PDB file of C-alpha atoms in Angstrom:
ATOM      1  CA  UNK A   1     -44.633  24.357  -2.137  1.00 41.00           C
ATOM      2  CA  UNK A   2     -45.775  21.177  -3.142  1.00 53.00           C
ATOM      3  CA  UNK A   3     -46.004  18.091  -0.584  1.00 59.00           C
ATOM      4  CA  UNK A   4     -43.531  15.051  -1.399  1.00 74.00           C
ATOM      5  CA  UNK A   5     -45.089  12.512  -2.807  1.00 75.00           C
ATOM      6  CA  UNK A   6     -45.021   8.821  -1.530  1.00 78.00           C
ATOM      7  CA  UNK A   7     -45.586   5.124  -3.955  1.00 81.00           C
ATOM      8  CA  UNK A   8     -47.389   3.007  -2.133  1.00 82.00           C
ATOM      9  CA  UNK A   9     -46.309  -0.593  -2.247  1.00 83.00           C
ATOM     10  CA  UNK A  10     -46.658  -2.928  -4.966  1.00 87.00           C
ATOM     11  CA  UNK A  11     -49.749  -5.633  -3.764  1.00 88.00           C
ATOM     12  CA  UNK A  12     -48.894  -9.079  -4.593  1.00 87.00           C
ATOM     13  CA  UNK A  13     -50.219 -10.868  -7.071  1.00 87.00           C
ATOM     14  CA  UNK A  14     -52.591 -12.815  -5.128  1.00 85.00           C
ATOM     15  CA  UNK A  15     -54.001  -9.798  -3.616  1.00 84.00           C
ATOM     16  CA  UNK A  16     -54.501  -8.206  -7.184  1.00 84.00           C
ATOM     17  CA  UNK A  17     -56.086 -10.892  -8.718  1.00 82.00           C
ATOM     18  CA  UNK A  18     -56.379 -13.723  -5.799  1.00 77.00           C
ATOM     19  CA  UNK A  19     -59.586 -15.738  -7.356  1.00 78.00           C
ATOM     20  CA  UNK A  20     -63.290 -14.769  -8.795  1.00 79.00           C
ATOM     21  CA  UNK A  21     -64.593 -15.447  -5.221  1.00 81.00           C
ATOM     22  CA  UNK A  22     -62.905 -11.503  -4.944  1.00 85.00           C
ATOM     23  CA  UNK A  23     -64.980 -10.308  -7.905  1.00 89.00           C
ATOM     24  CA  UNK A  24     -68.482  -9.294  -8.151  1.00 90.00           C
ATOM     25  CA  UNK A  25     -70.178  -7.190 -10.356  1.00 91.00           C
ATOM     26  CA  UNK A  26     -70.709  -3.840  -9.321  1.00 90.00           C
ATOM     27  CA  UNK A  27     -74.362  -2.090  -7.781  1.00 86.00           C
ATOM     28  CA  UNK A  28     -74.804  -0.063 -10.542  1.00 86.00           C
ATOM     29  CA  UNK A  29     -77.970   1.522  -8.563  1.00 89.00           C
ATOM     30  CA  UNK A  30     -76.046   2.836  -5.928  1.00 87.00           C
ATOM     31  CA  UNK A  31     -72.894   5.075  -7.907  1.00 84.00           C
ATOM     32  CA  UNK A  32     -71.950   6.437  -4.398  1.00 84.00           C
ATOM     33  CA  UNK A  33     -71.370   2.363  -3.530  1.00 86.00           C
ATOM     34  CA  UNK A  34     -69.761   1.977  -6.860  1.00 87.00           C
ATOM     35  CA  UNK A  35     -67.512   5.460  -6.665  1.00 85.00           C
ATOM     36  CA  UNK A  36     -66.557   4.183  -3.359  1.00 84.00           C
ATOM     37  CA  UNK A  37     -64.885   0.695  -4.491  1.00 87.00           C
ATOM     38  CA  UNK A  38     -63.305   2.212  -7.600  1.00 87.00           C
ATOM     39  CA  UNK A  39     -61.597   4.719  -5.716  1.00 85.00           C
ATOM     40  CA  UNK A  40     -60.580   3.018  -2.653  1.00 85.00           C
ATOM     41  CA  UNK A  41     -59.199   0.008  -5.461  1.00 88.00           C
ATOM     42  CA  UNK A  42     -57.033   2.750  -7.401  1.00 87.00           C
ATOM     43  CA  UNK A  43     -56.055   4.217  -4.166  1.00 86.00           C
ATOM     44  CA  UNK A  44     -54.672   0.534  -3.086  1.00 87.00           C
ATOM     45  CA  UNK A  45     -53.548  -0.995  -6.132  1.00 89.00           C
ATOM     46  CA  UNK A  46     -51.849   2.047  -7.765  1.00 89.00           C
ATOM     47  CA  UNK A  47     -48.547   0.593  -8.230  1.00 90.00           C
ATOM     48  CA  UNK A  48     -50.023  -2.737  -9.804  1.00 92.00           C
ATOM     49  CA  UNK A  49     -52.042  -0.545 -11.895  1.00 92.00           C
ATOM     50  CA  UNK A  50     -48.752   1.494 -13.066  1.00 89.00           C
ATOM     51  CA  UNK A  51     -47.002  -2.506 -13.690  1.00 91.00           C
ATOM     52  CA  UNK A  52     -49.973  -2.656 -15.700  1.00 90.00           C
ATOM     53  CA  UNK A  53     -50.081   0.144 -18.020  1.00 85.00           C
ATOM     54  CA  UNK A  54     -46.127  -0.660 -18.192  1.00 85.00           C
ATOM     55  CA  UNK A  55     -46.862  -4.294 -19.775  1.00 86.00           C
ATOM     56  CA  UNK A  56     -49.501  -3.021 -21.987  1.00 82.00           C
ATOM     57  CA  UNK A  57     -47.124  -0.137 -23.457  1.00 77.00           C
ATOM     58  CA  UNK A  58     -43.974  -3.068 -23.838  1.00 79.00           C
ATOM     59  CA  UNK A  59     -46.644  -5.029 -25.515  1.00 78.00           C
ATOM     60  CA  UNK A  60     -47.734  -2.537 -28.126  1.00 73.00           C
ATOM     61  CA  UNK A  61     -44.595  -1.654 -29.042  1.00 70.00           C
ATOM     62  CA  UNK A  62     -45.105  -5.305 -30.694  1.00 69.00           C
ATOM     63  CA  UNK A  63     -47.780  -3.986 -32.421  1.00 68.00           C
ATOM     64  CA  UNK A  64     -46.725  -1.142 -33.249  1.00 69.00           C
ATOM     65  CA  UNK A  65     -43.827  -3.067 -35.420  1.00 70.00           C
ATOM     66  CA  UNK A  66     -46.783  -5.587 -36.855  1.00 73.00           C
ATOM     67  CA  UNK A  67     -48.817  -2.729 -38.054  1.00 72.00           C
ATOM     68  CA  UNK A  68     -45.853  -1.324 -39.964  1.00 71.00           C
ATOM     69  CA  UNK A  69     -44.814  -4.497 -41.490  1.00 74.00           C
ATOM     70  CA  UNK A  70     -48.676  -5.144 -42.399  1.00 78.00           C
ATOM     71  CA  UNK A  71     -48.792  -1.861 -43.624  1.00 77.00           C
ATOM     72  CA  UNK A  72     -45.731  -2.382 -46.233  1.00 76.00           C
ATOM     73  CA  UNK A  73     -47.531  -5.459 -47.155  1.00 79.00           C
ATOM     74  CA  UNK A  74     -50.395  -4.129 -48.067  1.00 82.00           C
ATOM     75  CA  UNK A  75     -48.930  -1.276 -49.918  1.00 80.00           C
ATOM     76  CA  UNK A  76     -46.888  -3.417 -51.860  1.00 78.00           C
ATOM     77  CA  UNK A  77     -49.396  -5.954 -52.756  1.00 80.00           C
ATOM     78  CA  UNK A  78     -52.261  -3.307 -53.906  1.00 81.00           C
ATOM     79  CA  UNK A  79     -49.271  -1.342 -56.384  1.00 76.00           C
ATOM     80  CA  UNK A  80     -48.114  -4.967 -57.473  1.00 73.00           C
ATOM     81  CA  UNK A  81     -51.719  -5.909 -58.121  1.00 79.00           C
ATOM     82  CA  UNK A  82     -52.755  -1.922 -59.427  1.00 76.00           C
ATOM     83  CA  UNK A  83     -49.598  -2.297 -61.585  1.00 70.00           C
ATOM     84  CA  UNK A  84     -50.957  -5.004 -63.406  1.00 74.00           C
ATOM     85  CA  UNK A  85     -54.313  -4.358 -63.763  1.00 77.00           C
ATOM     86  CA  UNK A  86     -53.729  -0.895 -64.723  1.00 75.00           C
ATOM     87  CA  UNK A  87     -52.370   0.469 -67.973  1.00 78.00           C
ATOM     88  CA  UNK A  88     -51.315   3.798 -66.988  1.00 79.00           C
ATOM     89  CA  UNK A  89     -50.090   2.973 -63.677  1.00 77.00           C
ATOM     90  CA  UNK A  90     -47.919  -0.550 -65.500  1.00 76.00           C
ATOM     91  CA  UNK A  91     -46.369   2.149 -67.499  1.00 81.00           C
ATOM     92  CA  UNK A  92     -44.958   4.412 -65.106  1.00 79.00           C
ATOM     93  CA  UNK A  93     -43.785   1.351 -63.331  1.00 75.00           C
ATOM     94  CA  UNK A  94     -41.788   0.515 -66.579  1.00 77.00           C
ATOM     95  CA  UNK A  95     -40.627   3.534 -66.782  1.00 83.00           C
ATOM     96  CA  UNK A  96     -39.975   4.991 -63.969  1.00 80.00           C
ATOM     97  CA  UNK A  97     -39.271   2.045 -61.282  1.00 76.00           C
ATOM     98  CA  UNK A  98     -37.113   4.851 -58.853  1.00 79.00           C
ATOM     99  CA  UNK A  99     -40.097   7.134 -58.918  1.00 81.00           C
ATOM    100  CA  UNK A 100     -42.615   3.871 -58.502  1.00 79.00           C
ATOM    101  CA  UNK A 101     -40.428   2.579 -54.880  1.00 78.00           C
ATOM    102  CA  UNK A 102     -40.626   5.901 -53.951  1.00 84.00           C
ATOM    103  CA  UNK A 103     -44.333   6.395 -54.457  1.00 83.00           C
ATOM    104  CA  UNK A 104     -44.534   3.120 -52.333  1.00 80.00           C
ATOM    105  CA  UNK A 105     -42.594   4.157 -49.795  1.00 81.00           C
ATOM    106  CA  UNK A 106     -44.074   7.646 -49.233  1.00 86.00           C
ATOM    107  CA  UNK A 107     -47.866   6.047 -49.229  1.00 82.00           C
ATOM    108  CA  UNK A 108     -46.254   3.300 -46.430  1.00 79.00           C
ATOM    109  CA  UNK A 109     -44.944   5.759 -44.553  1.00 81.00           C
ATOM    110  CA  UNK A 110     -48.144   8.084 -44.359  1.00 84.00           C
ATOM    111  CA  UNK A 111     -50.182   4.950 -43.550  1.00 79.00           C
ATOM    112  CA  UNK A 112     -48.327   3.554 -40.554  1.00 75.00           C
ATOM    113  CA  UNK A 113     -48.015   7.262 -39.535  1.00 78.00           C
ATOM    114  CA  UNK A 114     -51.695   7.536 -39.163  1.00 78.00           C
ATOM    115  CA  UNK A 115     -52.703   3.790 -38.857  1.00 74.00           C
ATOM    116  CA  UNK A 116     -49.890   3.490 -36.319  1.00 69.00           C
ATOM    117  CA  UNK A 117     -50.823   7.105 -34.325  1.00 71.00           C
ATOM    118  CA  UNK A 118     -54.480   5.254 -34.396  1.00 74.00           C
ATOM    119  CA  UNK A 119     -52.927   1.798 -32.964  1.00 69.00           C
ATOM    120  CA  UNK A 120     -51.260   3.858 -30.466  1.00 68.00           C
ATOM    121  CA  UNK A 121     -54.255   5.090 -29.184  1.00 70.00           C
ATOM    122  CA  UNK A 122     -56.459   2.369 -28.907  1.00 72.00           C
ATOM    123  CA  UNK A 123     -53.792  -0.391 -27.321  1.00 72.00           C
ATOM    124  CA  UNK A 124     -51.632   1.940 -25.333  1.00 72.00           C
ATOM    125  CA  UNK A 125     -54.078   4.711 -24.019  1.00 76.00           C
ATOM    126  CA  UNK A 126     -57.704   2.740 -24.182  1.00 81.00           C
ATOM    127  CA  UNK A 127     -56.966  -0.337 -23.579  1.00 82.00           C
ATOM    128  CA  UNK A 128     -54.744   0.321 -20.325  1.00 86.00           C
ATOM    129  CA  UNK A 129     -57.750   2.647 -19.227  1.00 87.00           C
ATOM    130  CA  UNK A 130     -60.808  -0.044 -19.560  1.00 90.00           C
ATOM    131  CA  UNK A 131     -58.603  -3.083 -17.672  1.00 91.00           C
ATOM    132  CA  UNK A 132     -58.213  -0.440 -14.940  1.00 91.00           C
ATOM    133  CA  UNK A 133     -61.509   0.579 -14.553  1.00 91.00           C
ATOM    134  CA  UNK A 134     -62.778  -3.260 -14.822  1.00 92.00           C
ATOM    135  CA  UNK A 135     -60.488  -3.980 -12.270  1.00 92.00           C
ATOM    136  CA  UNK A 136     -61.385  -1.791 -10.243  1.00 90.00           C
ATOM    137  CA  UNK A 137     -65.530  -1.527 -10.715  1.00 91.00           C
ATOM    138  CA  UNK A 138     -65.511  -5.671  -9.996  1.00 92.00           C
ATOM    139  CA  UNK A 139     -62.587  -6.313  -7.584  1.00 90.00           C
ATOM    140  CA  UNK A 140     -64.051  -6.088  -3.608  1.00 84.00           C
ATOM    141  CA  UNK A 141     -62.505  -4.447  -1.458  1.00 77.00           C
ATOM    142  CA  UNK A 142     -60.913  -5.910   1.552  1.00 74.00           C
ATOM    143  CA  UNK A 143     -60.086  -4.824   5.107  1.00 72.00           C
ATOM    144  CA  UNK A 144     -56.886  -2.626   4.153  1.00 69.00           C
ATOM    145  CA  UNK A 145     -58.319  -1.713   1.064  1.00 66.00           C
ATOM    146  CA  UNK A 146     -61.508  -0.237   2.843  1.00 64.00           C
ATOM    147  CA  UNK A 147     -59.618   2.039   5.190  1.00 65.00           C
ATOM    148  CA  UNK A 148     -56.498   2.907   2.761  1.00 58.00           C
ATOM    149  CA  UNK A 149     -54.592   5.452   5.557  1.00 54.00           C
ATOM    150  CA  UNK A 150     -51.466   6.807   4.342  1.00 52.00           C
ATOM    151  CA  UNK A 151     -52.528   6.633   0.309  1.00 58.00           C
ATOM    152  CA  UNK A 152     -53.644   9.896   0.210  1.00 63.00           C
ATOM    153  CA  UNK A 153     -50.068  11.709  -0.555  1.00 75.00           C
ATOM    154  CA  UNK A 154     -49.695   9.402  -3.447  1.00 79.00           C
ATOM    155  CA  UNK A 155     -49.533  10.072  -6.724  1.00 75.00           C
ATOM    156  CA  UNK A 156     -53.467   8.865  -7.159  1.00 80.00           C
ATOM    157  CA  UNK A 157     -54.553   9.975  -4.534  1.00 77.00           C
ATOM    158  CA  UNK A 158     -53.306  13.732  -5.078  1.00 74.00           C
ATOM    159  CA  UNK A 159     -54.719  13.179  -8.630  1.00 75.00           C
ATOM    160  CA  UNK A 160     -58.410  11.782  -7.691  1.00 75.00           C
ATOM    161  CA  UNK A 161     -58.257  14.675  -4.668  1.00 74.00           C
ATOM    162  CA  UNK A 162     -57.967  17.191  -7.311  1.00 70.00           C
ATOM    163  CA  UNK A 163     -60.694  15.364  -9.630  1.00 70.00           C
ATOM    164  CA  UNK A 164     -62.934  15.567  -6.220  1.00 71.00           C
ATOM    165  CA  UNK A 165     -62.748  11.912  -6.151  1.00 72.00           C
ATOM    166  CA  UNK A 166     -62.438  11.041  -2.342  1.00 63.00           C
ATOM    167  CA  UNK A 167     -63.846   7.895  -0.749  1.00 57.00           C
ATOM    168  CA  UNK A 168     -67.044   8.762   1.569  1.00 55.00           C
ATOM    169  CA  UNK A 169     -64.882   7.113   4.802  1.00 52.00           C
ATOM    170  CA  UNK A 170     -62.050   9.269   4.135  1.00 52.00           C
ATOM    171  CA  UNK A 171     -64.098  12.145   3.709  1.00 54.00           C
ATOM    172  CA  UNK A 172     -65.930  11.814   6.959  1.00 54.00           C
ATOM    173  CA  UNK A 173     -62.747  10.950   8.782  1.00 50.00           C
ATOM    174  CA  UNK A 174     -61.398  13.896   7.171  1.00 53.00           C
ATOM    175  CA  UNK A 175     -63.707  16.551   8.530  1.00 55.00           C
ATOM    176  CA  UNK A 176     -64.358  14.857  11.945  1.00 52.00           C
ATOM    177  CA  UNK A 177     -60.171  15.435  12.171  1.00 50.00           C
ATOM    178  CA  UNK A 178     -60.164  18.955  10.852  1.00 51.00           C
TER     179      UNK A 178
END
């Protein structure tokens, strides 16, 4: 039987992203350091994170529409331009002009499906992914973030348990508890 799961607040947005005085690059010589401040910052900002990846997916969806119309444009401006600097293909433009559209149209349509499956990808999935991990690799961590109690029945918290991503406090806490 699975635990019920708890969302932990939304932070404000001052908290989030009060200032660059809150920001500092990461120790990269010390990954325990490092490990510790990423996952202590996607323990406490989960829910901003989540707003996040929600803006990023609204805003592709924009893009998604771009890349198809961009797509139909360039499809129809390399057949316009093929069609008349090509014999054979000017022909079976004349002659066929159904069979021509429809040519066009099936070429569009494979090309946003792949271009757009590809745009997809990179905005909604990546891009989401790399703010996140930015975020949280340069953001400090403050008081509440540092000792996070109560996060750990959360959605991220039950998923970076089962990654065997805990925070070294919380794992000594843990087993002086237990």
């Amino acid at each position: 039987m699975m635990a019920r799961i708890e969302v932990a607040p939304l932070r404000p947005w001052t908290d989030f992203f009060p200032g660059s005085d809150r920001f500092a690059k990461p120790d990269t010589k010390d990954f325990t350091k490092w490990n510790n401040r990423v996952v202590s910052n996607l323990l406490y900002y989960q829910t901003n994170y989540l707003a996040l990846v929600t803006f990023v997916f609204l805003l592709v969806g924009g893009q998604l529409w771009f890349c198809s119309y961009a797509v139909l444009t360039f499809v129809f401006v390399v057949s316009v331009w093929v069609g008349e600097n090509g014999a054979a293909i000017n022909n079976f433009k004349k002659q066929k002009p159904s069979a021509f559209i429809i040519l066009i149209m099936v070429a569009s349509c494979i090309l946003i499906s792949v271009l757009g499956s590809i745009v997809v990808f990179m905005w909604a999935i990546t891009l989401p992914l790399i703010l996140i991990f930015a975020h949280a690799s340069f953001r400090k961590r403050n008081m509440k973030n540092k000792l996070g109690f109560g996060l750990k029945k959360t959605f991220m918290g039950i998923l970076l348990d089962s990654l065997g991503q805990q925070e070294e406090t919380v794992q000594k806490l843990n087993n002086f508890l237990d």
